[in-house]
Short mmCIF file of C-alpha atoms and ligand atoms in Angstrom, two decimals:
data_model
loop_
_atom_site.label_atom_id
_atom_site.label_comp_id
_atom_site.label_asym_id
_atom_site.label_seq_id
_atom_site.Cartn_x
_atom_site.Cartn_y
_atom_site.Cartn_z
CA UNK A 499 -142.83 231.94 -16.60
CA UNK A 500 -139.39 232.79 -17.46
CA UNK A 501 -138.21 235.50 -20.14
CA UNK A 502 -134.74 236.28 -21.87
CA UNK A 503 -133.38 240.09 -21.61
CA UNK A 504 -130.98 240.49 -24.53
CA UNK A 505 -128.82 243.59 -24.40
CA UNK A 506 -127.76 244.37 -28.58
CA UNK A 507 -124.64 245.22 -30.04
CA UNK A 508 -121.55 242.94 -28.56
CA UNK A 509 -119.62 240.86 -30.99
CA UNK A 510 -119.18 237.25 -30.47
CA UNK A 511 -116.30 235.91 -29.17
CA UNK A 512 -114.44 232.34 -28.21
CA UNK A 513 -115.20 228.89 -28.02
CA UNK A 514 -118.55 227.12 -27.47
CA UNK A 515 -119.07 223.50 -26.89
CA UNK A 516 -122.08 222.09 -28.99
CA UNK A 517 -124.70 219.19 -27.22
CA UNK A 518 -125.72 216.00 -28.42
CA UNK A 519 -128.42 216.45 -31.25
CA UNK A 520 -132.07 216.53 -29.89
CA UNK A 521 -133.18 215.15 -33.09
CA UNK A 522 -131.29 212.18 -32.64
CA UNK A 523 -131.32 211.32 -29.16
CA UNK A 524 -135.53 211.14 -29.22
CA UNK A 525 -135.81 208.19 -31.85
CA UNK A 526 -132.87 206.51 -29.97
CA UNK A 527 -134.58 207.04 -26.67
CA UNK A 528 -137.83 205.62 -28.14
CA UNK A 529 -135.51 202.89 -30.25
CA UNK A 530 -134.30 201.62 -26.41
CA UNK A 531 -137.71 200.01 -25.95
CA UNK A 532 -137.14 197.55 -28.44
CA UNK A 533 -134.39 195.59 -26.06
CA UNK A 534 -135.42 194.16 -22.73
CA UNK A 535 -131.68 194.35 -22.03
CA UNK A 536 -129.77 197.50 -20.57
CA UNK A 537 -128.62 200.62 -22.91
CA UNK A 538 -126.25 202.92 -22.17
CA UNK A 539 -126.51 206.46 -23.83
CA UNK A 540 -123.88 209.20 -24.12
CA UNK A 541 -123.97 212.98 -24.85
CA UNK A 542 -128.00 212.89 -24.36
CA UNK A 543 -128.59 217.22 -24.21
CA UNK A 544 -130.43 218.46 -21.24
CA UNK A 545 -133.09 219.28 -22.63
CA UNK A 546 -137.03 219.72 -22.07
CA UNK A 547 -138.14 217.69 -25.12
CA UNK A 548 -135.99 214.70 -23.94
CA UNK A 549 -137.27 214.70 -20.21
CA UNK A 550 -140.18 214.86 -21.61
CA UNK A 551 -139.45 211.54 -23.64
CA UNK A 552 -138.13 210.11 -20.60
CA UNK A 553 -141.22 211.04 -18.92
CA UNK A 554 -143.10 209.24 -21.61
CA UNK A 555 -141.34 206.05 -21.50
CA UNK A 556 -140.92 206.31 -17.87
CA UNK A 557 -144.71 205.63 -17.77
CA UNK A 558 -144.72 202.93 -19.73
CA UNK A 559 -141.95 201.28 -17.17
CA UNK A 560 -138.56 202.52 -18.21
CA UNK A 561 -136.01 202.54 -15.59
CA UNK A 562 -133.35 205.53 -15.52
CA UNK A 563 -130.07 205.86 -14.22
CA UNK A 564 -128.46 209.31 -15.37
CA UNK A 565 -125.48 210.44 -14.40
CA UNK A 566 -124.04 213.85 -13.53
CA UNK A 567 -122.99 214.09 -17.46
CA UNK A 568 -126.46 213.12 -18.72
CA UNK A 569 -125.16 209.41 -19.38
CA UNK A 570 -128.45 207.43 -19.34
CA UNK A 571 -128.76 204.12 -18.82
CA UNK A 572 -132.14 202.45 -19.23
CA UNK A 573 -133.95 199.34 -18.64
CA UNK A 574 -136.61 198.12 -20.12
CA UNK A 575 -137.53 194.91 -19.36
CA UNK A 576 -140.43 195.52 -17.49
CA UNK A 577 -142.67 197.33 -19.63
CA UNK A 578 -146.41 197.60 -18.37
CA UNK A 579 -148.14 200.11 -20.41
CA UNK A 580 -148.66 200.77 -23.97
CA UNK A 581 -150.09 204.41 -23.97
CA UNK A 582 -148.69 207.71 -24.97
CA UNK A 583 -151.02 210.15 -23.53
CA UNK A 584 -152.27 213.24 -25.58
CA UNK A 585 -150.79 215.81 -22.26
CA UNK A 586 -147.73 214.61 -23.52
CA UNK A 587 -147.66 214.47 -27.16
CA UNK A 588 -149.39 217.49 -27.48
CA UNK A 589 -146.44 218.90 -25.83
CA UNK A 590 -143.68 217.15 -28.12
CA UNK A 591 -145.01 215.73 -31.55
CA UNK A 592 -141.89 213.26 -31.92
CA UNK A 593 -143.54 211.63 -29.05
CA UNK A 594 -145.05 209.61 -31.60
CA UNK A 595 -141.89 207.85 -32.40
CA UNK A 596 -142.56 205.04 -29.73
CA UNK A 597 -145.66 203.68 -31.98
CA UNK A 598 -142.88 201.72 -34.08
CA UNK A 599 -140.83 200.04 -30.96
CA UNK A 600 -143.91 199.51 -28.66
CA UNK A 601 -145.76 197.79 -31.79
CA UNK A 602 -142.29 195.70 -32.50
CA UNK A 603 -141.81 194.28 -29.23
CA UNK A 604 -145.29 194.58 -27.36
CA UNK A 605 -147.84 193.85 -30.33
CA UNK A 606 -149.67 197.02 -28.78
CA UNK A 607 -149.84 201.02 -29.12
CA UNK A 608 -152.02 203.54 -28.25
CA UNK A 609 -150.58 206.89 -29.26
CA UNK A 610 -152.52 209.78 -28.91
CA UNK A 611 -153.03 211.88 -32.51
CA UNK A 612 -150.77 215.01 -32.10
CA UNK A 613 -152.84 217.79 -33.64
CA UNK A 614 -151.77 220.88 -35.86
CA UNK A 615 -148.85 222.94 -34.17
CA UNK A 616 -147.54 226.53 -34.58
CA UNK A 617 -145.77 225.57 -37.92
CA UNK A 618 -148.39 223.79 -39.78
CA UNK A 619 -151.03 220.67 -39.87
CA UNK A 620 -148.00 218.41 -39.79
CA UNK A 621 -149.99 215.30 -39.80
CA UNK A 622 -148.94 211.45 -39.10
CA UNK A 623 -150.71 209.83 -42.11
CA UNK A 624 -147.48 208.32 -43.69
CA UNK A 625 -146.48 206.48 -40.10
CA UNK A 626 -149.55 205.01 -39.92
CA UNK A 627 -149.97 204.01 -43.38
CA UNK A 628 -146.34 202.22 -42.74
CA UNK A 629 -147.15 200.41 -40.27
CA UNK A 630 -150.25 198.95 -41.95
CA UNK A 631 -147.81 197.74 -44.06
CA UNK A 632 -145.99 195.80 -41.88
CA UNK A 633 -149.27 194.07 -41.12
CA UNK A 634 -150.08 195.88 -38.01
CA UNK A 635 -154.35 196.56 -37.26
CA UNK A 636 -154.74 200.40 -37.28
CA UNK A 637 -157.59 202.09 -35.70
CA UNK A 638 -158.23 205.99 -34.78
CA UNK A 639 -160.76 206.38 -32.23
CA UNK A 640 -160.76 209.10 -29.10
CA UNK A 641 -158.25 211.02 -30.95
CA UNK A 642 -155.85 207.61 -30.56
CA UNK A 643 -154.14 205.93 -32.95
CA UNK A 644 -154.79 202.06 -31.65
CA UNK A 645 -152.59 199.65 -33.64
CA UNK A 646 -151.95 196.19 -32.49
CA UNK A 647 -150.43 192.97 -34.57
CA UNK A 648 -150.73 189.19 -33.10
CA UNK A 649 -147.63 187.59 -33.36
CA UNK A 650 -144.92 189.85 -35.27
CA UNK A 651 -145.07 192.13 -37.91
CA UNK A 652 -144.03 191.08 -41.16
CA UNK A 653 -141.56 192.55 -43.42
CA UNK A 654 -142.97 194.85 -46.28
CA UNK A 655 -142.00 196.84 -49.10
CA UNK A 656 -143.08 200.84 -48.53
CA UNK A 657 -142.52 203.41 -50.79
CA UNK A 658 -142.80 207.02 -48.66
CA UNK A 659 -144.76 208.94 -50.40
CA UNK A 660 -143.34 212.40 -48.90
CA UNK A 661 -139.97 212.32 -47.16
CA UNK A 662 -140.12 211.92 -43.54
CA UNK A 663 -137.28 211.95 -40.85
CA UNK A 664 -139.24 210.82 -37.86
CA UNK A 665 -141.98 209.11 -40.53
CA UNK A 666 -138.91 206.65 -41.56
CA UNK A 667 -137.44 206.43 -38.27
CA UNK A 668 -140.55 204.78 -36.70
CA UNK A 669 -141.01 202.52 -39.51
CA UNK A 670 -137.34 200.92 -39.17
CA UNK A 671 -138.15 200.68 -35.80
CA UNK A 672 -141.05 199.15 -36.00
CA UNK A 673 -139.74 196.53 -39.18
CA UNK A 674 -136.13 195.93 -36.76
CA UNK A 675 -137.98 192.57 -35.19
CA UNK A 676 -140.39 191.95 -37.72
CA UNK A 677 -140.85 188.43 -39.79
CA UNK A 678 -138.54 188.84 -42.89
CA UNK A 679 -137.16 192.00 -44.80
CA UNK A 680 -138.46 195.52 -45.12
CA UNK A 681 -137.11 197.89 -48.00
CA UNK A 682 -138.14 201.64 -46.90
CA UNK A 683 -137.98 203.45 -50.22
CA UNK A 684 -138.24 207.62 -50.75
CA UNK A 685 -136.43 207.47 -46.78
CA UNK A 686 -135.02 210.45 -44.83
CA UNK A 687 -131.17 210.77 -45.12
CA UNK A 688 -130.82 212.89 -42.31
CA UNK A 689 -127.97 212.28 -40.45
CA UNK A 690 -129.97 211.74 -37.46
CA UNK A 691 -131.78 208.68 -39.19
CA UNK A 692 -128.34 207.32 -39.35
CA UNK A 693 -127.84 207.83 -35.74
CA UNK A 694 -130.17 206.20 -35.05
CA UNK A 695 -129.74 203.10 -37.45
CA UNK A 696 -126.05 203.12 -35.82
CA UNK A 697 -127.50 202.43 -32.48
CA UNK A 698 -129.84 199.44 -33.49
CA UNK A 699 -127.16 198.23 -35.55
CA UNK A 700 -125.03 198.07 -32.64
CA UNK A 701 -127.73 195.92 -30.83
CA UNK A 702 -127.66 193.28 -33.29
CA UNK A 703 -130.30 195.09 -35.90
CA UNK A 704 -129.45 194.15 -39.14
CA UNK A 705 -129.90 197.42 -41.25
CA UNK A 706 -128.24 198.53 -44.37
CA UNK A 707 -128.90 201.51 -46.17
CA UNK A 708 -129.32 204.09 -44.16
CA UNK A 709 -128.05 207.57 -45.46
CA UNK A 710 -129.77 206.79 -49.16
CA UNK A 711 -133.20 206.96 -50.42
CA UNK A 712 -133.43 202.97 -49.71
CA UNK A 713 -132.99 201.45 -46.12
CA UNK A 714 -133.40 197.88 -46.00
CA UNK A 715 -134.18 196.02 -42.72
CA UNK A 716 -133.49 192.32 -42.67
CA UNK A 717 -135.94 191.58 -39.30
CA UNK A 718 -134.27 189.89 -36.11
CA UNK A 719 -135.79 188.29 -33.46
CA UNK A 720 -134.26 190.24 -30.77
CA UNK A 721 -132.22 193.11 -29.79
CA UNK A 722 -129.17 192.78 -26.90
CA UNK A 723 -128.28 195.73 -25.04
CA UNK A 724 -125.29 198.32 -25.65
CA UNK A 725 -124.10 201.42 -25.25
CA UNK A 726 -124.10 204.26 -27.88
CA UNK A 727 -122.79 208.07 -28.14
CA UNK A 728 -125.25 210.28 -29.29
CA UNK A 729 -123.88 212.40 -32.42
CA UNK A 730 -123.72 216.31 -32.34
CA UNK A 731 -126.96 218.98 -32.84
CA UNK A 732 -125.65 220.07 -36.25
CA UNK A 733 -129.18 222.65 -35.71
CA UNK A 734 -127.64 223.81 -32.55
CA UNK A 735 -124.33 224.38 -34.77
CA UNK A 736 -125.58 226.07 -37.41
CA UNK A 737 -127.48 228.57 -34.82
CA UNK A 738 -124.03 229.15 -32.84
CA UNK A 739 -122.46 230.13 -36.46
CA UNK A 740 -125.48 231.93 -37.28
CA UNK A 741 -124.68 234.42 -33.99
CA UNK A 742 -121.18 234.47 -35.06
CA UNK A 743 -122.09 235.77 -38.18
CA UNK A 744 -124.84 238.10 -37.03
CA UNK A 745 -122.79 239.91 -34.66
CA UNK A 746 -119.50 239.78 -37.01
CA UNK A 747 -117.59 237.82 -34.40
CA UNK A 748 -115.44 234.71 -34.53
CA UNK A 749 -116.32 231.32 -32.87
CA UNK A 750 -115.11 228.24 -32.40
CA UNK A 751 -117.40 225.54 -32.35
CA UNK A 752 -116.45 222.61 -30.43
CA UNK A 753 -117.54 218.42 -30.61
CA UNK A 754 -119.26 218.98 -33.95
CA UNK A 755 -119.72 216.54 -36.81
CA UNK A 756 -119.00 219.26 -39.67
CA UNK A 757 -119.68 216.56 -42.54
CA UNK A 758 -123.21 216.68 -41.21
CA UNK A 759 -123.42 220.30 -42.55
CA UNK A 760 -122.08 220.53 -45.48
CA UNK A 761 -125.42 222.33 -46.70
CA UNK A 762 -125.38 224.78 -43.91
CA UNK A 763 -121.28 225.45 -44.29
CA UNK A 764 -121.49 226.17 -48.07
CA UNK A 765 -124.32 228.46 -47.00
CA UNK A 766 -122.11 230.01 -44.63
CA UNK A 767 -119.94 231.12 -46.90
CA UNK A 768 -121.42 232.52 -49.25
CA UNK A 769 -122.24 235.48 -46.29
CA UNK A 770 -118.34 235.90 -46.37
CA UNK A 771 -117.55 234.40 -43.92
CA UNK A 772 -114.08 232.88 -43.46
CA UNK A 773 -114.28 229.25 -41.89
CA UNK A 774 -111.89 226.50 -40.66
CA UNK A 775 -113.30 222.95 -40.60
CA UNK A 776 -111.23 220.39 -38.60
CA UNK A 777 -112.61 217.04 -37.65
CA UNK A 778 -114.73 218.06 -34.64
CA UNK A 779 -114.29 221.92 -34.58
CA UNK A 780 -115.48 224.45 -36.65
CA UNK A 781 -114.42 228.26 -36.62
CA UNK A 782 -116.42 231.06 -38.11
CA UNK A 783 -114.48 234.35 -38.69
CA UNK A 784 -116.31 237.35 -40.22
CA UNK A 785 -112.98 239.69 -39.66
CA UNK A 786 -115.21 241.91 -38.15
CA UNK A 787 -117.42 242.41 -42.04
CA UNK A 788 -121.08 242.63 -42.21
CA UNK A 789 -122.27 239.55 -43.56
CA UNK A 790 -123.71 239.54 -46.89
CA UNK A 791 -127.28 238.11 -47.41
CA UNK A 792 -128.21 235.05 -48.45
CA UNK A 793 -130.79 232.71 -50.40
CA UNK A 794 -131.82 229.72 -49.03
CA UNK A 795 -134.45 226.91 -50.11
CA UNK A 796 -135.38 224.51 -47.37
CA UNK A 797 -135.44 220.56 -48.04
CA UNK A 798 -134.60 217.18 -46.76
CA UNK A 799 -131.33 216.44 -46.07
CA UNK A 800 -128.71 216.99 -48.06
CA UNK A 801 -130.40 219.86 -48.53
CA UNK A 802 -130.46 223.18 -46.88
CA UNK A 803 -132.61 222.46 -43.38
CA UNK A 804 -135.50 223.93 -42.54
CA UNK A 805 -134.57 224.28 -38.55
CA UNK A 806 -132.54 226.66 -39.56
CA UNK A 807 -134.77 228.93 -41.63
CA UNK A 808 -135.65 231.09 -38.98
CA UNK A 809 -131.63 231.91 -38.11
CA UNK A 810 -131.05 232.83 -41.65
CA UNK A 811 -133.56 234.99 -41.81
CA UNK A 812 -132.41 237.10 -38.97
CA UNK A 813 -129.13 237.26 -40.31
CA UNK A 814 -130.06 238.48 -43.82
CA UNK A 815 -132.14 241.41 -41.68
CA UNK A 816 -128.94 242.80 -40.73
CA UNK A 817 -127.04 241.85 -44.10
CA UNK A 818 -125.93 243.78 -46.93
CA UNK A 819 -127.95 243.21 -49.86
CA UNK A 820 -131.22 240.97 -50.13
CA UNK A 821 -131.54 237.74 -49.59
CA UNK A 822 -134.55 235.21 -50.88
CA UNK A 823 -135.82 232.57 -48.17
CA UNK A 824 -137.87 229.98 -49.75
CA UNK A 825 -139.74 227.29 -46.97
CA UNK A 826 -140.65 224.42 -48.83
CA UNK A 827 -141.20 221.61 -45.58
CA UNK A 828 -143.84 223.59 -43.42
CA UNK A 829 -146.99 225.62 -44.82
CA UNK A 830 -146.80 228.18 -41.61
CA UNK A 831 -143.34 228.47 -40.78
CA UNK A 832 -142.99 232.11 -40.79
CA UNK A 833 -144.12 233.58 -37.42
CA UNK A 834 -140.86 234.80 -36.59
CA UNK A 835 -141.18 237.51 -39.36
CA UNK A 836 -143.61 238.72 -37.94
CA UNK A 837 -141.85 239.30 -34.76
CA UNK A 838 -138.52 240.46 -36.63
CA UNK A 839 -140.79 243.22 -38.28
CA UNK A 840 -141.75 244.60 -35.26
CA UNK A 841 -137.92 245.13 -34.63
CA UNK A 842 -137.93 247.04 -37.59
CA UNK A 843 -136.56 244.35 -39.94
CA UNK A 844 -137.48 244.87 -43.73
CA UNK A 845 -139.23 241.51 -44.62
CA UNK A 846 -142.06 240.62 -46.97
CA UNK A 847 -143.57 237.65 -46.78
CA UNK A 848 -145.90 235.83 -50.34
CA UNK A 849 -146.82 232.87 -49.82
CA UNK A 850 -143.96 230.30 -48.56
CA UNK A 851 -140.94 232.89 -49.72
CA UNK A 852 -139.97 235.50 -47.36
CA UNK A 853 -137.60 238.60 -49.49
CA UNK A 854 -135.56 240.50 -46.90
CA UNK A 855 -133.68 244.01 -47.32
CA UNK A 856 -131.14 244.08 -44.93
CA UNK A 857 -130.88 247.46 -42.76
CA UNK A 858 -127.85 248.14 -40.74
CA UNK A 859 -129.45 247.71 -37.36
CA UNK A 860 -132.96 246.20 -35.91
CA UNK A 861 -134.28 248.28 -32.86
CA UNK A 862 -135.09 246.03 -29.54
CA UNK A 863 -138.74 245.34 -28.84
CA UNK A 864 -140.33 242.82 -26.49
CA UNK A 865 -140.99 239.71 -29.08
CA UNK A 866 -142.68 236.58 -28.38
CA UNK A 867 -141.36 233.02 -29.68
CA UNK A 868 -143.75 230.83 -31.58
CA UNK A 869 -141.91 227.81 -32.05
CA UNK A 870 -138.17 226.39 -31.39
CA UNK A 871 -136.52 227.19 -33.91
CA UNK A 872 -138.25 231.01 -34.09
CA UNK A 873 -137.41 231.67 -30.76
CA UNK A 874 -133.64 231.09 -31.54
CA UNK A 875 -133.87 233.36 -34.33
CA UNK A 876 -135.35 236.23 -32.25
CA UNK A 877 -132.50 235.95 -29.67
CA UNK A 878 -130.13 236.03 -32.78
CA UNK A 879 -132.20 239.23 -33.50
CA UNK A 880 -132.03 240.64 -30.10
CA UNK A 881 -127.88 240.21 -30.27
CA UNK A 882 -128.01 242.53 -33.38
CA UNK A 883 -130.29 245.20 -32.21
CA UNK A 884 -129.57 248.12 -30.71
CA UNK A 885 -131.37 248.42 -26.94
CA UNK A 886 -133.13 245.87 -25.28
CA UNK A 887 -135.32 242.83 -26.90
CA UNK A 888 -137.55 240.86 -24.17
CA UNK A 889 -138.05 237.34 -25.60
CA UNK A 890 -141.14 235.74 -24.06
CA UNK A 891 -142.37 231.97 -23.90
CA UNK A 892 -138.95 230.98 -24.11
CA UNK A 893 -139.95 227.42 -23.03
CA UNK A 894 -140.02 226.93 -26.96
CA UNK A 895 -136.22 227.30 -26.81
CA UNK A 896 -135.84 224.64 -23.54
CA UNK A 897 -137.21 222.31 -26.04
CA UNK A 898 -133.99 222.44 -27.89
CA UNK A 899 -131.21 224.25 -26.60
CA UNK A 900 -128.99 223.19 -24.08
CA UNK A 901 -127.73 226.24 -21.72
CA UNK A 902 -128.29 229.16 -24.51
CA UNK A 903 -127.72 231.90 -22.05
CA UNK A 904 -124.90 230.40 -20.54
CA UNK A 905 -123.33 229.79 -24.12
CA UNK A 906 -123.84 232.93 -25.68
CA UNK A 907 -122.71 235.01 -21.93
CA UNK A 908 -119.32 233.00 -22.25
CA UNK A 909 -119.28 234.60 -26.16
CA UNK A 910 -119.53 237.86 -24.87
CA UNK A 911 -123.22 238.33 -25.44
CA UNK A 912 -125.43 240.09 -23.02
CA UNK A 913 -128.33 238.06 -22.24
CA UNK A 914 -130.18 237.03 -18.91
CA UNK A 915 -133.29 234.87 -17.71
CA UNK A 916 -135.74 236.71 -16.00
CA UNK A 917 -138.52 234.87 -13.70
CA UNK A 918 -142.01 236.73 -13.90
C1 LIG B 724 -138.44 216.25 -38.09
C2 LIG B 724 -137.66 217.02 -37.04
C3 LIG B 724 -137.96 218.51 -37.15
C4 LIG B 724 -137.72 219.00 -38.57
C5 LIG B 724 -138.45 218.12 -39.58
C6 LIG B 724 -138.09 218.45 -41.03
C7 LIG B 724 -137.47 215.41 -35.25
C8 LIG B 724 -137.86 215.01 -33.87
N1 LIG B 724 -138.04 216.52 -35.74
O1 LIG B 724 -139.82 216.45 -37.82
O2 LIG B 724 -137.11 219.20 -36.25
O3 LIG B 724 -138.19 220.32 -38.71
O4 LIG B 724 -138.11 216.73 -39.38
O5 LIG B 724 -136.73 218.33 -41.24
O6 LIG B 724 -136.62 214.78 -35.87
N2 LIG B 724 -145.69 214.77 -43.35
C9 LIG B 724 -146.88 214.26 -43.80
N3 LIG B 724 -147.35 213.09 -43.25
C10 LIG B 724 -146.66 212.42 -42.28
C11 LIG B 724 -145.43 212.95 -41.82
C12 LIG B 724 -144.97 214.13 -42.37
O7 LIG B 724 -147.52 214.84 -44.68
O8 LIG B 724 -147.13 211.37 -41.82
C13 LIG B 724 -145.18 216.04 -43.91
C14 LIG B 724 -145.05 217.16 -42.88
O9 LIG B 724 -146.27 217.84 -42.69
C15 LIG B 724 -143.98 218.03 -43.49
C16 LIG B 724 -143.07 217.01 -44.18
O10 LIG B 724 -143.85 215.82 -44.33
O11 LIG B 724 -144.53 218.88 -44.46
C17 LIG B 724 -141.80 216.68 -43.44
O12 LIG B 724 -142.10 216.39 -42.10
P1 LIG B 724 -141.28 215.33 -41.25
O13 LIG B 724 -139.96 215.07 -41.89
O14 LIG B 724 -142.15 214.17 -40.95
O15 LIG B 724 -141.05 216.13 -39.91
P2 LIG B 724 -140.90 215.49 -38.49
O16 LIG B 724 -140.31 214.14 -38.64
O17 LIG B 724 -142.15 215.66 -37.71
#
């Protein structure tokens, strides 16, 4: 097991260059089983969650070349297994995005149910009540979804009931080769569901749509191969600006997409922040002010995100003022509160709204992350408290961030992995 030792109190300095978005390469990773031909992927993070995906469809026959820049290239002609295995859903629940593809192309899927997980029931109802709909036989038995089609699936027209990013990304995945056309209505608009409709289109999909609350899918026969850059982790953005902001620093953010977070920048500066948005770089400057704290509600895209709920509400611990977090995505989503508290942070949680006084300091503890995105938010804690904060199970934040002690040590922050 590995910890992070976080020493308080230094303000955030330079330039840091932001990874490919997690949330995007996984669907596209999954979306490469739908060609037997080769695909070439750029800017893929380093990342736990996405060897893990590679693991997956490595065991169903996926062959990968990766270079020393995590280019990928992957071939999947030769697929001889149809099964995602609960040891390895359990581990990632987006693992369940390669029902869709395997289902397209193979007629056959086995995907093991994922279960609750730290930040609520998060069930799979709406992906399996899609693909129904495209005509595929859906069975649950040994804790398996088992859904198999003869022949192709057949265009449909599915209303969403709740909005789903990875709900909608394995349905257009799964209606891509399908008989006829397939209008997803209620759809995700995050910018990662575009991503990924990018990439099919570029394989000869025939999608339009995507970005609105109606995606259609005009089915093809087959999919060539291609290559495709992966866009930038506008979550792993918004956390680098969070620590900016935190620690009253200034940082450049390099390689982002900043029309991707319009949501998060307008949230940004309403702490008072002062922020330059180029093209592909963003710059936070606080001019060395506290920030001032903020309200958020979380939604789907355009609206403000929920993965980074958690990083606002460590900032607004150390704000002036009080600022109003309201989670509206995930019953449970709160555990890092709990943690914060412990640091001495003045937070009351009722019900799915979290009210936080900010206090001019929290005081380092030993904390323990309970999910990604929490375990981001306690190191963005442990930057702004005075002593030393021990962050343990920090596996949670391999999932999704590429290099964070290495990032924030070239910002100026003091922070270290410890083996124990
Ligand atoms: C994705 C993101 C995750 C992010 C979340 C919300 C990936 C790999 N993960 O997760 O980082 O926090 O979007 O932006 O992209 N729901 C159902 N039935 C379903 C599916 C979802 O009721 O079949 C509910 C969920 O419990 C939740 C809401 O819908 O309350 C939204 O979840 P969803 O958008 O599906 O999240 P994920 O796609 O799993």
């Amino acid at each position: 097991m590995t910890r992070l030792i976080i020493t308080g109190g230094d303000v955030l300095q330079g330039e840091v260059r932001i990874s490919g978005a997690k949330n995007a390469a996984l669907p596209i990773l999954a979306a490469a089983l739908l060609t037997e031909d080769k695909v070439t992927l750029t800017n893929v993070p380093h990342l736990n969650d996405i060897t893990t995906m590679m693991e997956l469809i490595g065991g169903f026959g996926v062959r990968f070349l990766i270079d020393e820049h995590m280019g990928v290239e992957m071939d999947s002609k030769n697929i001889h297994c149809f099964t995602a295995p609960y040891e390895l859903v359990k581990t990632m629940r987006a693992s369940v995005l390669v029902l869709g593809p395997l289902l397209a192309r193979f007629g056959e899927a086995d995907v093991s149910l994922p279960g609750g997980c730290a930040i609520g029931s998060r069930p799979v109802d709406l992906h399996i009540m899609g693909v129904e709909a495209l005509g595929a036989q859906v069975t649950i038995e040994d804790g398996y979804i088992r859904a198999r089609v003869k022949g192709r699936l057949k265009g449909a027209d599915i209303t969403i009931d709740k909005v789903s990013v990875t709900g909608t990304e394995n349905l257009i995945m799964a209606a891509v080769l399908a008989e006829g056309v397939t209008i997803l209505r209620n759809a995700a608009r995050e910018p990662e569901v575009v991503d990924l409709v990018n990439f099919l289109n570029q394989l000869g999909a025939q999608i339009t749509g995507a970005g609105t609350e109606v995606i259609t899918i005009e089915g093809v026969e087959r999919l060539h191969g291609g290559s495709y850059r992966i866009m930038p982790d506008r979550i792993e953005a918004g956390t680098y600006l969070a620590a900016a902001a935190c620690t009253r620093g200034k940082v450049k953010l390099k390689k982002v997409a900043p029309e991707t977070m319009t949501a998060i920048l307008n949230k940004f500066e309403e702490t008072g922040a002062h922020l330059r948005i180029d093209k592909d770089t963003i710059e936070l400057d606080m001019r060395g002010n506290r920030p001032r704290a903020i309200d958020i509600d979380t939604a789907p895209y355009p609206e403000f995100p929920t993965d980074m709920q958690a990083q606002v509400v460590a900032m607004n611990s150390i704000a002036q003022g009080i600022g109003k977090v309201t989670e509206t995505i995930f019953e449970n989503r709160f555990m890092h509160v709990y943690e914060m508290q412990r640091m001495g942070a003045n937070i009351k949680v009722n019900g799915n709204v979290a009210i936080c006084e900010g206090i001019d300091y929290l005081t380092g503890a030993p904390v323990m992350a309970t999910d990604l995105r929490a375990s981001a938010s306690l190191v963005l804690a442990g930057l702004v408290a005075k002593g030393t904060t021990v962050v343990d199970r920090i596996y949670h934040i391999d999932r999704g961030y590429e290099c964070i002690e290495e990032k924030l040590s070239l910002l100026g922050a003091k922070i270290r992995r410890e083996p124990y």
